[in-house]
XYZ file of C-alpha atoms in Angstrom:
475
model
C -13.871 -20.758 -45.193
C -13.009 -21.302 -48.868
C -15.471 -22.661 -51.358
C -15.705 -26.437 -51.400
C -15.195 -27.790 -54.907
C -17.855 -30.309 -55.942
C -16.718 -33.730 -57.143
C -16.277 -34.541 -60.798
C -19.631 -35.474 -62.265
C -19.206 -39.145 -63.168
C -15.912 -40.769 -62.216
C -16.090 -40.440 -58.424
C -19.848 -40.974 -58.192
C -20.604 -44.087 -60.315
C -17.915 -46.088 -58.545
C -19.806 -49.383 -58.283
C -19.844 -50.139 -62.024
C -16.192 -51.260 -61.969
C -14.043 -53.296 -59.590
C -14.797 -56.307 -57.411
C -18.476 -56.602 -56.503
C -17.545 -58.580 -53.391
C -15.256 -55.780 -52.276
C -17.995 -53.185 -52.839
C -20.490 -55.290 -50.869
C -18.075 -55.856 -47.973
C -16.868 -52.238 -47.769
C -20.356 -50.722 -47.935
C -21.786 -53.256 -45.499
C -18.856 -52.992 -43.072
C -18.932 -49.198 -42.889
C -22.705 -49.234 -42.651
C -22.473 -51.820 -39.878
C -20.117 -49.672 -37.829
C -22.544 -46.767 -37.811
C -25.649 -48.878 -37.281
C -24.018 -51.022 -34.614
C -22.974 -47.913 -32.735
C -26.597 -46.712 -32.724
C -27.917 -50.124 -31.710
C -25.298 -50.631 -28.991
C -26.093 -47.322 -27.312
C -29.820 -48.096 -27.640
C -29.124 -51.347 -25.830
C -27.137 -49.446 -23.186
C -30.050 -47.032 -22.824
C -32.366 -49.940 -22.060
C -29.732 -51.322 -19.665
C -29.646 -47.991 -17.822
C -33.439 -48.021 -17.525
C -33.304 -51.648 -16.321
C -30.768 -50.574 -13.663
C -33.423 -48.291 -12.175
C -34.895 -51.516 -10.824
C -38.454 -51.149 -12.140
C -39.567 -53.793 -14.696
C -42.506 -51.544 -15.615
C -40.076 -48.916 -16.970
C -38.163 -51.548 -18.953
C -41.415 -52.788 -20.477
C -42.516 -49.175 -21.158
C -39.354 -48.457 -23.169
C -39.972 -51.659 -25.120
C -43.509 -50.615 -26.052
C -42.372 -47.049 -26.842
C -39.722 -48.463 -29.165
C -42.376 -50.366 -31.119
C -44.371 -47.150 -31.618
C -41.244 -45.254 -32.670
C -40.414 -47.948 -35.196
C -43.618 -47.089 -37.061
C -42.411 -43.496 -37.470
C -38.863 -44.538 -38.303
C -40.158 -47.007 -40.906
C -41.600 -44.089 -42.862
C -38.188 -42.428 -42.804
C -36.452 -45.626 -43.887
C -38.833 -45.986 -46.817
C -38.113 -42.449 -47.970
C -34.358 -42.992 -47.505
C -34.495 -46.073 -49.743
C -36.321 -44.041 -52.394
C -33.647 -41.339 -52.232
C -30.851 -43.877 -52.626
C -32.580 -45.761 -55.435
C -33.360 -42.717 -57.580
C -30.114 -40.835 -56.957
C -27.895 -43.881 -57.581
C -29.800 -44.674 -60.776
C -29.340 -41.109 -62.065
C -25.638 -41.217 -61.200
C -25.266 -44.544 -63.017
C -26.592 -42.776 -66.136
C -24.120 -39.929 -65.520
C -26.828 -37.293 -64.865
C -25.552 -35.478 -61.764
C -27.990 -32.567 -62.181
C -31.001 -34.865 -62.062
C -29.527 -36.683 -59.065
C -29.138 -33.413 -57.115
C -32.690 -32.297 -57.926
C -34.179 -35.662 -56.956
C -32.245 -35.607 -53.676
C -33.674 -32.200 -52.750
C -37.248 -33.101 -53.671
C -37.017 -36.394 -51.791
C -35.834 -34.667 -48.627
C -38.759 -32.223 -48.730
C -41.232 -35.067 -49.153
C -39.532 -36.992 -46.329
C -40.086 -34.087 -43.954
C -43.730 -33.787 -44.965
C -44.345 -37.514 -44.500
C -42.594 -37.629 -41.131
C -44.534 -34.604 -39.887
C -47.860 -36.131 -40.884
C -47.107 -39.449 -39.197
C -45.989 -37.746 -35.986
C -49.096 -35.566 -35.923
C -51.246 -38.667 -36.389
C -49.543 -40.790 -33.715
C -49.248 -38.307 -30.838
C -52.976 -37.946 -30.026
C -53.490 -41.714 -30.377
C -50.673 -42.918 -28.125
C -52.799 -44.296 -25.298
C -55.115 -46.451 -27.445
C -52.203 -47.557 -29.622
C -50.064 -48.603 -26.653
C -53.027 -50.434 -25.148
C -53.657 -52.212 -28.446
C -50.148 -53.665 -28.582
C -50.386 -54.970 -25.026
C -49.217 -52.207 -22.650
C -51.026 -52.419 -19.309
C -52.331 -49.440 -17.265
C -49.068 -49.350 -15.271
C -46.879 -49.217 -18.379
C -48.840 -46.774 -20.572
C -48.056 -43.510 -18.655
C -44.280 -44.053 -18.742
C -44.297 -45.078 -22.419
C -46.484 -42.079 -23.301
C -44.144 -39.673 -21.473
C -41.162 -41.045 -23.390
C -42.939 -40.734 -26.742
C -44.246 -37.193 -26.250
C -40.626 -36.081 -25.893
C -38.947 -38.326 -28.477
C -41.491 -38.783 -31.254
C -41.463 -35.203 -32.689
C -37.731 -35.590 -33.358
C -38.666 -38.051 -36.115
C -38.456 -35.045 -38.454
C -34.757 -34.695 -37.617
C -34.366 -38.415 -38.211
C -36.040 -37.997 -41.615
C -33.430 -35.424 -42.634
C -30.527 -37.475 -41.298
C -31.662 -40.630 -43.068
C -32.275 -38.734 -46.284
C -28.761 -37.276 -46.255
C -27.363 -40.726 -45.424
C -29.218 -42.163 -48.442
C -27.616 -39.525 -50.677
C -24.139 -40.315 -49.321
C -24.644 -44.037 -49.926
C -25.905 -43.354 -53.443
C -22.643 -41.575 -54.310
C -20.644 -44.371 -52.673
C -19.276 -42.309 -49.761
C -19.526 -45.102 -47.207
C -17.309 -43.364 -44.657
C -19.388 -40.202 -44.376
C -22.619 -42.215 -44.391
C -21.152 -44.136 -41.463
C -20.255 -40.897 -39.685
C -23.916 -39.818 -39.754
C -24.965 -42.700 -37.526
C -21.764 -42.591 -35.466
C -22.548 -38.983 -34.513
C -25.941 -39.956 -33.098
C -24.424 -42.912 -31.279
C -21.670 -40.801 -29.710
C -24.164 -38.239 -28.416
C -26.334 -41.009 -26.951
C -23.389 -42.733 -25.279
C -22.381 -39.523 -23.506
C -25.776 -38.074 -22.606
C -27.749 -41.176 -21.589
C -25.965 -41.899 -18.282
C -25.606 -38.178 -17.580
C -29.317 -37.442 -17.936
C -30.752 -40.727 -16.618
C -28.527 -41.003 -13.535
C -26.492 -37.786 -13.203
C -29.513 -35.462 -13.401
C -31.885 -38.154 -12.105
C -34.288 -37.694 -15.063
C -34.945 -41.397 -15.551
C -37.029 -42.280 -18.589
C -37.447 -38.583 -19.506
C -33.650 -38.291 -19.700
C -33.511 -41.202 -22.147
C -36.102 -39.483 -24.343
C -34.268 -36.125 -24.288
C -31.107 -37.934 -25.369
C -32.980 -39.341 -28.390
C -33.879 -35.797 -29.520
C -30.339 -34.430 -29.193
C -28.832 -37.490 -30.901
C -31.151 -37.058 -33.879
C -30.151 -33.403 -34.144
C -26.512 -34.498 -34.421
C -27.555 -37.157 -36.930
C -29.170 -34.552 -39.205
C -26.307 -32.041 -38.919
C -23.549 -34.509 -39.827
C -25.614 -35.790 -42.754
C -26.140 -32.233 -44.005
C -22.415 -31.525 -43.780
C -21.533 -34.549 -45.912
C -24.299 -34.514 -48.523
C -24.725 -30.744 -48.959
C -21.563 -28.945 -47.880
C -18.983 -31.474 -49.093
C -20.532 -33.397 -52.005
C -23.041 -30.715 -53.005
C -25.386 -33.491 -54.018
C -28.570 -31.710 -52.875
C -29.900 -28.912 -55.063
C -31.825 -25.914 -53.753
C -35.347 -27.299 -53.285
C -38.219 -25.636 -55.127
C -41.966 -26.196 -55.120
C -41.988 -26.700 -58.887
C -39.281 -29.378 -58.690
C -40.991 -31.134 -55.766
C -44.282 -31.275 -57.654
C -42.533 -32.523 -60.808
C -40.523 -35.173 -58.962
C -43.285 -36.252 -56.570
C -44.636 -38.863 -59.000
C -41.363 -40.783 -59.572
C -40.359 -40.443 -55.918
C -43.694 -41.623 -54.526
C -43.790 -44.457 -57.082
C -40.781 -45.883 -55.257
C -41.387 -44.454 -51.774
C -45.012 -45.416 -51.130
C -44.590 -49.161 -51.735
C -41.255 -48.990 -49.906
C -42.857 -47.288 -46.893
C -45.604 -49.910 -47.020
C -42.889 -52.582 -47.054
C -41.154 -51.075 -44.031
C -44.362 -50.814 -42.031
C -44.751 -54.600 -42.094
C -41.945 -55.474 -39.599
C -43.271 -53.169 -36.836
C -46.730 -54.648 -37.364
C -45.236 -58.108 -36.851
C -43.300 -56.872 -33.787
C -46.433 -55.258 -32.350
C -48.373 -58.491 -32.840
C -45.629 -60.543 -31.188
C -45.494 -58.043 -28.293
C -49.251 -58.437 -27.891
C -48.858 -62.225 -27.750
C -45.994 -61.958 -25.236
C -48.027 -59.572 -23.048
C -50.402 -62.444 -22.356
C -47.617 -64.254 -20.483
C -46.920 -61.485 -17.925
C -44.530 -58.599 -17.215
C -41.410 -60.794 -16.967
C -41.977 -62.106 -20.486
C -42.613 -58.581 -21.787
C -39.350 -57.391 -20.209
C -37.507 -60.351 -21.766
C -39.010 -59.588 -25.159
C -37.962 -55.925 -24.802
C -34.367 -57.065 -24.226
C -34.547 -59.394 -27.256
C -35.818 -56.470 -29.367
C -32.734 -54.457 -28.412
C -30.275 -57.354 -28.713
C -31.503 -58.215 -32.230
C -30.224 -55.043 -33.951
C -26.928 -55.196 -32.065
C -26.407 -58.836 -32.992
C -27.775 -58.701 -36.528
C -27.313 -55.032 -37.415
C -24.895 -56.103 -40.118
C -27.838 -57.562 -42.039
C -29.599 -54.198 -42.018
C -26.394 -52.582 -43.249
C -25.947 -55.263 -45.901
C -29.402 -54.636 -47.327
C -28.625 -50.918 -47.387
C -25.290 -51.607 -49.095
C -26.660 -53.718 -51.934
C -29.168 -51.087 -53.103
C -26.787 -48.429 -54.495
C -24.577 -51.143 -56.028
C -27.544 -52.619 -57.899
C -28.892 -49.172 -58.802
C -25.676 -47.894 -60.363
C -25.090 -51.103 -62.327
C -28.677 -51.104 -63.560
C -28.220 -47.544 -64.763
C -25.042 -48.685 -66.540
C -26.668 -51.840 -67.964
C -24.282 -54.219 -66.120
C -26.615 -57.119 -65.324
C -23.732 -59.559 -64.864
C -22.430 -57.410 -62.017
C -25.913 -57.215 -60.492
C -26.099 -61.017 -60.255
C -22.579 -61.163 -58.842
C -23.463 -58.586 -56.192
C -26.500 -60.628 -55.097
C -24.424 -63.822 -54.857
C -21.726 -62.045 -52.882
C -24.285 -60.501 -50.520
C -25.899 -63.907 -49.838
C -22.466 -65.387 -49.063
C -21.623 -62.546 -46.669
C -25.038 -63.006 -44.995
C -24.321 -66.671 -44.256
C -20.829 -66.057 -42.887
C -21.969 -63.131 -40.754
C -24.946 -64.961 -39.227
C -22.858 -68.051 -38.400
C -20.360 -65.911 -36.474
C -23.016 -63.971 -34.566
C -25.021 -67.103 -33.766
C -22.020 -68.696 -32.074
C -21.396 -65.499 -30.083
C -25.015 -65.418 -28.881
C -24.889 -69.001 -27.648
C -21.711 -68.238 -25.680
C -23.097 -64.940 -24.294
C -26.506 -66.276 -23.207
C -25.680 -66.428 -19.482
C -23.897 -63.061 -19.203
C -26.675 -61.282 -21.131
C -29.337 -62.692 -18.815
C -27.413 -61.563 -15.744
C -26.590 -58.154 -17.209
C -30.247 -57.243 -17.645
C -31.328 -58.864 -14.389
C -33.867 -61.122 -16.082
C -35.412 -64.024 -14.216
C -38.014 -66.666 -14.826
C -39.939 -66.401 -18.071
C -37.919 -63.404 -19.263
C -34.620 -65.254 -18.826
C -36.026 -68.338 -20.558
C -37.154 -66.274 -23.565
C -33.765 -64.569 -23.960
C -32.017 -67.951 -23.672
C -34.218 -69.449 -26.372
C -33.508 -66.512 -28.663
C -29.748 -66.947 -28.208
C -30.021 -70.591 -29.297
C -32.519 -70.172 -32.151
C -32.004 -66.577 -33.308
C -29.293 -67.385 -35.844
C -31.536 -69.648 -37.900
C -34.371 -67.107 -37.860
C -32.186 -64.174 -38.839
C -30.331 -65.919 -41.646
C -33.597 -66.130 -43.565
C -34.578 -62.614 -42.496
C -31.274 -61.491 -44.023
C -32.127 -63.172 -47.331
C -35.501 -61.431 -47.318
C -33.757 -58.095 -46.652
C -31.559 -58.665 -49.713
C -34.583 -59.479 -51.830
C -36.479 -56.404 -50.650
C -33.488 -54.121 -51.253
C -33.271 -55.489 -54.796
C -36.968 -54.959 -55.514
C -36.967 -51.428 -54.073
C -33.921 -50.344 -56.072
C -34.823 -52.082 -59.330
C -38.342 -50.762 -59.791
C -40.373 -53.597 -58.241
C -41.326 -52.095 -54.851
C -44.739 -53.778 -54.811
C -43.024 -57.169 -54.791
C -41.127 -56.148 -51.658
C -44.390 -54.980 -50.080
C -46.128 -58.250 -50.871
C -43.309 -60.347 -49.396
C -42.877 -58.257 -46.249
C -46.592 -58.141 -45.539
C -46.838 -61.847 -46.295
C -44.207 -62.536 -43.673
C -45.791 -60.071 -41.185
C -49.227 -61.697 -41.532
C -49.261 -65.261 -42.864
C -45.653 -65.852 -41.806
C -46.050 -64.410 -38.309
C -49.576 -64.391 -36.922
C -50.874 -67.968 -37.421
C -47.544 -69.687 -36.583
C -46.909 -67.393 -33.586
C -50.379 -68.046 -32.169
C -50.035 -71.771 -32.737
C -46.556 -71.799 -31.232
C -47.716 -69.805 -28.212
C -50.535 -72.291 -27.660
C -48.228 -75.297 -27.906
C -45.045 -74.034 -26.213
C -45.623 -70.606 -24.654
C -43.462 -67.521 -25.477
C -40.658 -69.619 -26.962
C -43.153 -71.347 -29.237
C -44.421 -67.979 -30.470
C -40.883 -66.933 -31.382
C -40.214 -70.264 -33.103
C -43.423 -69.971 -35.107
C -42.380 -66.573 -36.391
C -39.022 -68.071 -37.384
C -40.697 -70.714 -39.556
C -42.497 -67.977 -41.478
C -39.226 -66.075 -41.909
C -37.564 -69.151 -43.444
C -40.260 -69.520 -46.076
C -40.394 -65.880 -47.145
C -36.620 -65.390 -46.987
C -35.972 -68.202 -49.462
C -38.675 -66.907 -51.814
C -37.310 -63.339 -51.587
C -33.788 -64.154 -52.726
C -34.990 -66.404 -55.551
C -37.255 -63.645 -56.858
C -34.416 -61.089 -56.675
C -32.372 -63.096 -59.206
C -35.462 -63.448 -61.364
C -36.005 -59.667 -61.369
C -32.486 -59.087 -62.703
C -33.228 -61.510 -65.543
C -36.514 -59.725 -66.334
C -34.770 -56.344 -66.523
C -32.016 -57.749 -68.728
C -34.532 -59.199 -71.184
C -36.486 -55.929 -71.294
C -33.369 -53.908 -72.033
C -32.390 -56.345 -74.771
C -35.865 -56.010 -76.301
C -35.661 -52.211 -76.094
C -32.261 -52.277 -77.856
C -33.703 -54.402 -80.667
C -36.526 -51.878 -81.125
C -34.077 -48.993 -81.326
C -31.880 -50.882 -83.798
C -34.969 -51.696 -85.876
C -35.939 -48.053 -86.166
C -39.221 -48.396 -84.254
C -38.262 -45.811 -81.618
C -40.231 -42.656 -82.472
C -38.592 -39.253 -82.096
C -35.335 -40.681 -80.793
C -36.868 -41.627 -77.441
C -35.551 -44.667 -75.641
C -38.345 -47.029 -74.528
C -38.875 -46.912 -70.784
C -39.057 -50.018 -68.651
C -42.449 -50.536 -67.067
C -42.106 -52.143 -63.658
C -44.554 -53.766 -61.318
């Protein structure tokens, strides 16, 4: 095989600093949605296959196992955001060498973080599952699933890291292919292992491992073999880069741990209403990413666009990108909300839900659009803070929503109106924090613009010692 020529250093990589911001937002979000939706759809099918085994305990077990896995995946997402933020910023400045070094160091740190979290969670599975509401019948099945699937979080860390690099350079198609590869493997292997080989819940877990292996390999092919955007890692570089990377990654990881805490709390509340409600909540947890996966993709799309334009000093384009992303959020949620209302009956029948579980899914289909519109605004705000050097703001908002915006209103709602009231209470908290998040995102852009203007005045006035450009202090 001939040598693959690396891309030109600036022109093909800092592509978001010119052209229509709306087009960039739509293209990045659409391609990201395809990959994410594929993953979420096959995850939903996996739960459907388990539900078809006819044992509600297994359906509930997969739901609880998913909550535990989300904690591990949240670490990987936080590191992926750090990779994208730092690499896109370096590319916006035209420094491809720094971008490649930061990508390599970030991937090493991602592996270390994922390994530590996995090693911490595995021996604590039983008490953790019990804490979030799993009963003695459900714990063994959930634990079996996690002992197989959880160690593959390291493969997920690599795949997400490579995907972050590809998004930072603006290669939306190859970033999409990373997630499509995992989805394709899952779609083929899940029915084969669960039913064909009669492995049940163990087959679903084995599929997770193989899918994540494909995820990592396709990401490596795009980021390393084609773009050559990952340098050879070295201990010296990792130690040098650890400070800047962790400055972004640690608050970002903290931010991404808040949603699973909120989900775990809600699962605990739902567990008090019986197994049918828990099964219904497990279905809602899988329907949410399929229905609203575009919002996750949209928040991932806005980060590199903001990062490159910040590096290039284009604050007007940063504001335009935020406005365009908010508009796309509203249009997307309105479309999905209508589809959920229409599909309420078929979804309930498909998963064989009755009683309280069917009622909870029906309520979600009618109210979910309102809740997730504001969640989408909060996602946009958090993506802005994480990519523009204000990760602690994202942490504060996400943890505010996961605690003050979730726990008191969910408990009050559960007391007044049962499981549906708990879900509605959480939605009220989402509305408050979503509106605040987007407003603060625009304010952050203004703060950065004023700081750069002040730094330019200092340079022009000759107060910059030794030719150094003043650095922006954030958070």
